[in-house]
Amino acid sequence: MAELTPMMRQYHEAKARYPDAILFFHLGDFYETFFEDAEIVARELEIALTQRDGHPMAGVPVRKADVYIQRLLKKGFKVALCDQLERPGPGKKLLKRGVVRVLTPGTVLEEEGLEAETDAFLLAFLREGGCIGLAWCEVASGEFWVAEIREDELEQVISRLGIREVLMPQGIEVPSFVPGVRTELPLSAFSERFLWERFGSLPLLKEKPLASRAAGAVLTYLRETLHSVEHLTPPKPWGLVDSIELDFFTQRGLELTEPLRPESKITLFSVLDHTKTPMGKRLLRRWLLHPLRDRGAIEERLEAVEALAGSWELEELGEALRSTCDLPRLLGRIGVGRASPLDLALLRRTFRALPRIVEILRNLPRRASLLEADLSTVEEAPLDIADELERFLADSPPPNPEDGGLVREGYSPQLDALRKKAAELRGAIASLERRERERTGIPTLRVSYNQVLGYFFELTKPHLPKVPAEWRRRQTLKGVERFTSPELESLADELAQAEARAKELELSLYERVLERIRGELPRLRRLGEALAEVDVLRSLAAAAQKYGWQRPRFTGSPRIIIREGRHPMVERICDFVPNDLAMDEKIKLAVVTGPNMAGKSVFLRQVALIALLAQMGSFVPAKEAELPIFDKIYTRVGATDALSGGLSTFMAEMREAATILAGATERSLVILDELGRGTSTYDGMALAWAIARYLVERVGCKTLFATHYRELTRLAEEIPGVVNLHAAVREWKGEVIFLHRVIPGVSERSYGVQVARLAELPEDVLREAERMLEHLEREEKKARSRQKKGHQLALPFYTPESHPLVEELRKLSPERLTPLEALELLFRWKERWGGR
Ligand code: ADP
């Protein structure tokens, strides 16, 4: 390789320290990338690849770098910014440069394009001796949590956090369901020492050693990339047991934050969300994904929602909240030392909104302990900071403190004097211009300013002879000549000095104010938390008011009574038929039958959604709802290809069923929609039967089971604790009309052919299907009457003498089987008799 230029040597030194990041090398107005980096950048950003001294180079303008960096981060790359650390000037050949910041998907700050409305966590993962230590941090705001969990709890925790990047020790496997870009760190980074160094001795260090070590890795990594960990809060232990379990399938099936079909935009979150601030949005999402288990805590929220829903000033409160800022992230920026004067203006605006918020909260018609706690936090806000900001900050400060004009007049007499002086000097220069114009008799003479020359006289060529002798020529351009004079020079010098001193003073005053704010970070953080909570509670109240939702009741009994329940999302998009559900203490299972499209699925989900809303502390779409407190909610809505990840639909379904059978307790709610579809009718039905029975007899949870295997409705005759419901339809002139009413009893027929007619199948096909159906029904009737004369059977569709499976079933004692054995048995049967 040819001899390296000093600059390229500088480049290679920097790159060697950050080998896994794309190095953006600041060169004048551009960030340049070289070698392989340049090839990646050119390819990923679709920009031109050029050559410099025979090696590849690609660059982006510094001013637009953010956009490009965002795109690289989205694709999972990291970017190291190697900036010029001094200003170019005469005589300087090689500028000092250094990496000031490494941007990674999990460490971006708001002004770097981070979305305001979702969490973006950086997670550290450590596994040792069957235990997992986790630490996660929202880098933008500095909020920090830790947990120590078992392997089987991992998915639970992870699937509800917005994780962008995962730090892990080299060579460790992190399960693929954990999202985010992987970053390997040496095991030595996972040391609790770093936690201790930053926060001193926390109880955590003793109680959760693995989590403490994970937290240590977060700190190491942020030191390396963000060059600051000052803004982090001490890590809070995460309480897994505080919230009910909602696994990934349940979150998806209930469309909590993502629609099942991408073209539909509507989710439970979108329906609920009436928040006015980004911090409120993020908190609402967290509440939604972590419904509570503690009745007292739920009632506290409901109390607050009720108090707000009864306020005349709900809208005004929203308006006041709207003018507050995203306090957690703003404080994060202040903590990291990246705040701008505009951030101070946002903080001032937030303070200005507080009196109105306090007034509304004080005037609520009803008391609620959560709101009272929030109110007192808001009242305890550091108002001296508010005062200081009012006195200090100009009405519209510049984005950059160096631009000047950020301090309000009257704040500092010294600064005012310097500004006055500067103004006088500018006046003097203006009058000098007038005087010289008269004296020289050059009517077009003017004084101008630019960065290179400073102040100068400018005149056109024909006036050259009139230029006084003491003027000095500075520059000759086409058509104009530029001069200076001793008097102008001395005025300009004085002005430059006054301005420089004013700027310096402004910056030091600015720094002092920031310092004061930093001193109040804990109180300001609490203020942010209180405002976010008020925002979320207000949002829940606004939703309740707007949609006519009611406060749910918890009685401590395992009874579900829902009167005129609705599906919160479906009711937004159609004329909705409300439905009731009553399951008393003894009823464990409701088998819901009915033709396709009759509304089974909507009904099932609406029950789960009502339970979930209630436990997050929200009102619910029902006239009346009395509910137990569930510990887990499971929802299976038929495995879809996307979810099964390479497994056959059947296998995926059975795996999920196995999870539920193993995990559900007496206090769980289980929603099964069309389980057993992925296999032949008989297997499907047999499995559905066995699973339903197990849930009733062994688990004792509340289960709603939608099926079009009508045979399952016989469970109600076989075992206690089962009721049949069906989604009613009416036949009219050969067509089926869906009433969308779920009522007790068994659905008469499946109306498959009629539903198919609605789907506009050719009439020939429909007629042939009808003929075949009649034949089958006749056959079934015959079989039944034969059977009635013979034995009583659980599964009515085999003739007893004809099948060895029946013999096996007879010998079997299901109550002695574990779920796994039952499954194995079923698989064996399936293999032997299942055919396909
Ligand atoms: P199934 O599960 O019985 O096949 P769905 O529950 O998917 O049927 O319902 C089919 C469609 O019927 C839904 O997409 C919805 O538009 C409509 N629907 C269901 N329940 C109701 C209801 N209670 N009120 C109004 N429309 C409903």
PDB file of N, CA and C in Angstrom, residues 87 111 136 171 189 248 267 269 300 308 314 320 363 525 560 562 604 606 615 618 645 666 668 759 770 793 806 811:
ATOM      1  N   ARG A  87     -11.721  23.965  14.903  1.00  0.00           N
ATOM      2  CA  ARG A  87     -12.199  24.634  13.697  1.00  0.00           C
ATOM      3  C   ARG A  87     -11.054  24.790  12.719  1.00  0.00           C
ATOM      4  N   GLU A 111     -33.509  13.358  19.360  1.00  0.00           N
ATOM      5  CA  GLU A 111     -33.230  14.244  18.223  1.00  0.00           C
ATOM      6  C   GLU A 111     -32.509  13.501  17.104  1.00  0.00           C
ATOM      7  N   TRP A 136     -32.575  -3.595  31.356  1.00  0.00           N
ATOM      8  CA  TRP A 136     -32.940  -2.842  30.165  1.00  0.00           C
ATOM      9  C   TRP A 136     -33.149  -1.385  30.490  1.00  0.00           C
ATOM     10  N   GLY A 171     -20.451 -15.536  22.496  1.00  0.00           N
ATOM     11  CA  GLY A 171     -20.647 -16.974  22.455  1.00  0.00           C
ATOM     12  C   GLY A 171     -21.918 -17.449  23.128  1.00  0.00           C
ATOM     13  N   ALA A 189     -17.349  -7.265  30.589  1.00  0.00           N
ATOM     14  CA  ALA A 189     -18.233  -6.091  30.647  1.00  0.00           C
ATOM     15  C   ALA A 189     -19.416  -6.358  31.568  1.00  0.00           C
ATOM     16  N   PHE A 248     -47.193 -13.995  23.872  1.00  0.00           N
ATOM     17  CA  PHE A 248     -47.156 -13.378  22.559  1.00  0.00           C
ATOM     18  C   PHE A 248     -48.431 -13.662  21.751  1.00  0.00           C
ATOM     19  N   THR A 267     -56.473  -1.254  16.617  1.00  0.00           N
ATOM     20  CA  THR A 267     -56.014  -2.151  17.672  1.00  0.00           C
ATOM     21  C   THR A 267     -56.650  -1.671  18.975  1.00  0.00           C
ATOM     22  N   PHE A 269     -55.035  -0.648  21.442  1.00  0.00           N
ATOM     23  CA  PHE A 269     -54.314   0.567  21.790  1.00  0.00           C
ATOM     24  C   PHE A 269     -54.871   1.772  21.041  1.00  0.00           C
ATOM     25  N   GLU A 300     -57.728   1.339  42.476  1.00  0.00           N
ATOM     26  CA  GLU A 300     -57.184   2.710  42.545  1.00  0.00           C
ATOM     27  C   GLU A 300     -57.242   3.383  41.184  1.00  0.00           C
ATOM     28  N   LEU A 308     -62.190  11.252  36.950  1.00  0.00           N
ATOM     29  CA  LEU A 308     -61.939  12.101  35.785  1.00  0.00           C
ATOM     30  C   LEU A 308     -63.109  12.071  34.812  1.00  0.00           C
ATOM     31  N   LEU A 314     -62.602  17.642  31.597  1.00  0.00           N
ATOM     32  CA  LEU A 314     -61.759  16.598  31.017  1.00  0.00           C
ATOM     33  C   LEU A 314     -61.010  17.116  29.777  1.00  0.00           C
ATOM     34  N   ALA A 320     -54.339  21.219  28.645  1.00  0.00           N
ATOM     35  CA  ALA A 320     -53.194  21.595  29.486  1.00  0.00           C
ATOM     36  C   ALA A 320     -52.070  20.569  29.343  1.00  0.00           C
ATOM     37  N   ASN A 363     -60.229  20.451  41.636  1.00  0.00           N
ATOM     38  CA  ASN A 363     -61.678  20.643  41.542  1.00  0.00           C
ATOM     39  C   ASN A 363     -62.460  19.407  41.167  1.00  0.00           C
ATOM     40  N   ARG A 525     -38.072  14.359  37.373  1.00  0.00           N
ATOM     41  CA  ARG A 525     -38.460  13.036  36.865  1.00  0.00           C
ATOM     42  C   ARG A 525     -39.786  12.609  37.462  1.00  0.00           C
ATOM     43  N   ILE A 560     -68.328 -14.772  36.263  1.00  0.00           N
ATOM     44  CA  ILE A 560     -68.285 -13.753  35.205  1.00  0.00           C
ATOM     45  C   ILE A 560     -69.711 -13.401  34.844  1.00  0.00           C
ATOM     46  N   ILE A 562     -71.406 -10.609  32.379  1.00  0.00           N
ATOM     47  CA  ILE A 562     -71.250  -9.459  31.484  1.00  0.00           C
ATOM     48  C   ILE A 562     -72.610  -9.197  30.846  1.00  0.00           C
ATOM     49  N   LEU A 604     -65.859 -14.318  21.750  1.00  0.00           N
ATOM     50  CA  LEU A 604     -64.796 -14.827  22.616  1.00  0.00           C
ATOM     51  C   LEU A 604     -63.783 -13.734  22.947  1.00  0.00           C
ATOM     52  N   GLN A 606     -64.159 -10.607  22.772  1.00  0.00           N
ATOM     53  CA  GLN A 606     -64.677  -9.477  23.538  1.00  0.00           C
ATOM     54  C   GLN A 606     -64.632  -9.794  25.030  1.00  0.00           C
ATOM     55  N   GLN A 615     -58.598  -5.228  34.101  1.00  0.00           N
ATOM     56  CA  GLN A 615     -57.431  -5.386  34.968  1.00  0.00           C
ATOM     57  C   GLN A 615     -56.328  -4.364  34.707  1.00  0.00           C
ATOM     58  N   SER A 618     -59.172   0.045  33.320  1.00  0.00           N
ATOM     59  CA  SER A 618     -60.008   0.814  32.401  1.00  0.00           C
ATOM     60  C   SER A 618     -61.468   0.425  32.586  1.00  0.00           C
ATOM     61  N   GLY A 645     -44.012 -20.658  12.412  1.00  0.00           N
ATOM     62  CA  GLY A 645     -42.564 -20.686  12.221  1.00  0.00           C
ATOM     63  C   GLY A 645     -42.029 -22.025  11.766  1.00  0.00           C
ATOM     64  N   GLU A 666     -56.424 -22.362  38.099  1.00  0.00           N
ATOM     65  CA  GLU A 666     -57.832 -22.177  38.409  1.00  0.00           C
ATOM     66  C   GLU A 666     -58.291 -20.737  38.187  1.00  0.00           C
ATOM     67  N   SER A 668     -57.205 -18.698  35.809  1.00  0.00           N
ATOM     68  CA  SER A 668     -56.897 -18.170  34.482  1.00  0.00           C
ATOM     69  C   SER A 668     -58.143 -18.090  33.606  1.00  0.00           C
ATOM     70  N   ALA A 759     -70.481 -16.353  -0.213  1.00  0.00           N
ATOM     71  CA  ALA A 759     -69.164 -16.129  -0.789  1.00  0.00           C
ATOM     72  C   ALA A 759     -69.182 -16.247  -2.317  1.00  0.00           C
ATOM     73  N   GLU A 770     -75.259 -29.387  -1.343  1.00  0.00           N
ATOM     74  CA  GLU A 770     -76.502 -29.592  -0.594  1.00  0.00           C
ATOM     75  C   GLU A 770     -76.950 -31.048  -0.667  1.00  0.00           C
ATOM     76  N   LEU A 793     -72.223 -43.635  24.374  1.00  0.00           N
ATOM     77  CA  LEU A 793     -70.829 -43.334  23.997  1.00  0.00           C
ATOM     78  C   LEU A 793     -70.488 -41.867  24.131  1.00  0.00           C
ATOM     79  N   VAL A 806     -62.054 -47.321  20.019  1.00  0.00           N
ATOM     80  CA  VAL A 806     -63.091 -47.248  21.035  1.00  0.00           C
ATOM     81  C   VAL A 806     -62.729 -48.168  22.205  1.00  0.00           C
ATOM     82  N   LYS A 811     -60.762 -48.516  27.933  1.00  0.00           N
ATOM     83  CA  LYS A 811     -59.840 -48.951  28.974  1.00  0.00           C
ATOM     84  C   LYS A 811     -59.147 -47.776  29.673  1.00  0.00           C
TER      85      LYS A 811
END
